[in-house]
Coordinates of C-alpha atoms in Angstrom, one line a residue:
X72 CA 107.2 126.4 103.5
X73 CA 104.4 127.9 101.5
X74 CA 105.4 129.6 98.5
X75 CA 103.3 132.0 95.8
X76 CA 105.5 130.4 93.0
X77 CA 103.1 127.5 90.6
X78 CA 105.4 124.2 90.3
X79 CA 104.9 122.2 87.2
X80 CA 106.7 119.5 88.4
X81 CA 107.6 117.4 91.2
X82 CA 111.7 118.4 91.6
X83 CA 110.6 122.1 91.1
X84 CA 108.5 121.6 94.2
X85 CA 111.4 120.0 96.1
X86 CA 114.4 122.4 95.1
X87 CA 112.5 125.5 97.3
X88 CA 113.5 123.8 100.5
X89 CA 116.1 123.2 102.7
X90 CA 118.8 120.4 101.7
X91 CA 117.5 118.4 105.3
X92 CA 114.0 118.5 104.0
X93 CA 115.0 117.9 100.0
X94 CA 116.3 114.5 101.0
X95 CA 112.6 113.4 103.1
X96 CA 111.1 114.4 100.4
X97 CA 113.3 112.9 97.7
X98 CA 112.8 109.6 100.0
X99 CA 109.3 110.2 100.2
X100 CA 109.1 110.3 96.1
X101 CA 111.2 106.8 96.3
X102 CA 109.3 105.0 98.8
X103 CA 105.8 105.9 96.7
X104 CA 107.6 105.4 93.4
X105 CA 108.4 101.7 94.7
X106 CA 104.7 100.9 96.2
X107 CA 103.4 102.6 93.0
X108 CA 105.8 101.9 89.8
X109 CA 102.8 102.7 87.4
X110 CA 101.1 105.5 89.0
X111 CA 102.2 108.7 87.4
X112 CA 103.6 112.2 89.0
X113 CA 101.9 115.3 88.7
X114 CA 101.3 118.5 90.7
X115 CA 98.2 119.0 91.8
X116 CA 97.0 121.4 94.3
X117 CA 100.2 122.6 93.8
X118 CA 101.5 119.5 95.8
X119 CA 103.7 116.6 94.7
X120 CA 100.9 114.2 93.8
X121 CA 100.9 110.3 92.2
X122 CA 97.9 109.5 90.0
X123 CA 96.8 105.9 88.8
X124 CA 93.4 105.7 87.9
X125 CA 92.7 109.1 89.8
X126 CA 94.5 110.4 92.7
X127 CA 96.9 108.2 95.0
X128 CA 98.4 110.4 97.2
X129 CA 99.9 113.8 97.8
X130 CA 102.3 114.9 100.1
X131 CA 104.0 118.7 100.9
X132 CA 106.7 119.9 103.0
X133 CA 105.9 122.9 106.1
X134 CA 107.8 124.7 108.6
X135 CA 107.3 121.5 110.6
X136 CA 106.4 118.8 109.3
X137 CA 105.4 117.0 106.4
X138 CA 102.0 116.7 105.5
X139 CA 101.1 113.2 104.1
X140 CA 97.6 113.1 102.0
X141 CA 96.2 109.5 101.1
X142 CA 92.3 110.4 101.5
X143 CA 90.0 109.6 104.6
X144 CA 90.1 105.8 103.4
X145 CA 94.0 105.8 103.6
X146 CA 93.9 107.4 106.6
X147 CA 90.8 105.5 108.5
X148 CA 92.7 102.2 107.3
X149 CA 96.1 102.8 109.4
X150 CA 94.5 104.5 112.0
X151 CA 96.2 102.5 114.3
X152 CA 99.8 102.7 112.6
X153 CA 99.2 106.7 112.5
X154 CA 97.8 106.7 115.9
X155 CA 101.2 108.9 117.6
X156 CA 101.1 111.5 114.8
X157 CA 98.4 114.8 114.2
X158 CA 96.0 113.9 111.8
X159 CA 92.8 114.8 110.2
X160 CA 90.2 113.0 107.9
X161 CA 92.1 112.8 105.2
X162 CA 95.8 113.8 105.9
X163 CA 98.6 112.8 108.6
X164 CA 101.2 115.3 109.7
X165 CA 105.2 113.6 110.4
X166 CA 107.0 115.9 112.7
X167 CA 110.6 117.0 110.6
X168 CA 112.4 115.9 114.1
X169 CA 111.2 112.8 114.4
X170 CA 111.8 109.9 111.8
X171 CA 109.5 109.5 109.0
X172 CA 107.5 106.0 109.0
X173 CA 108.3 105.3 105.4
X174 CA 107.1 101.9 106.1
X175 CA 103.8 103.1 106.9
X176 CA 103.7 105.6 103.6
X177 CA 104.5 102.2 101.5
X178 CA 101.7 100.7 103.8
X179 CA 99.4 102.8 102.7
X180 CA 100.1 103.2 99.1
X181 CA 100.2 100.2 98.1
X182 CA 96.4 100.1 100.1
X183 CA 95.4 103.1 98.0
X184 CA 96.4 101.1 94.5
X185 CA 94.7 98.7 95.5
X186 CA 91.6 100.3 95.8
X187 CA 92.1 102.7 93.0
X188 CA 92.7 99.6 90.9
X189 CA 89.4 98.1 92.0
X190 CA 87.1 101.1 91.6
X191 CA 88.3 101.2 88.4
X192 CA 87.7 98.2 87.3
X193 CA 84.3 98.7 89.2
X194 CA 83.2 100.9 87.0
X195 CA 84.7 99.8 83.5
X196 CA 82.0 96.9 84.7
X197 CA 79.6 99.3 85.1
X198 CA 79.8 100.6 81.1

């Protein structure tokens, strides 16, 4: 569901929908929240979005699915584990009437700290 309306935060974003798609979303906060306790919420692209040391991932509910953005590197990493679902280079889409691999979501979050963490430090090393 695409709306017009500019969110400012992350349960503004979630209240447009249906309750159904409120709660994989609401899960989907969790599971990131729990890979990613220091990254920080924001919207941006007007998409629920962590942040820790630049973009983590963003994610957004549509008609059919939810669209799951961790960048081409999250993506290319668990190509294998995202290998049933509709994908691009840098976003996955899971189907609203099948489950939703949270597993693979903290999978690949915790992967995208990681590296986050060490380009980061990659370039503090650099100054």
């Amino acid at each position: 569901m695409e709306s017009a309306k500019t969110f400012h935060t992350i349960d503004e974003y979630i209240v447009q929908f249906p309750d159904d798609v409120q709660e994989i979303l609401k899960t989907i906060r969790n599971v990131i929240k729990a890979a990613a306790p220091e990254a920080s919420e924001k919207i941006s692209y007007q998409m629920p979005t962590f942040a820790m040391h630049g973009n983590l991932v963003h994610f957004a509910a549509y008609k059919n699915h939810i669209g799951f953005y961790p960048t081409s590197r999250g993506i290319s990493a668990f190509e294998d584990a995202l290998s049933e679902y509709k994908r691009s280079k840098g976003a996955v889409q899971f189907p609203l009437n099948k489950p939703i691999p949270y597993y693979v979501i903290t999978e690949i979050v915790t992967f995208r700290v990681k590296e986050n963490i060490e380009k980061a430090a990659a370039k503090a090393k650099k100054k």
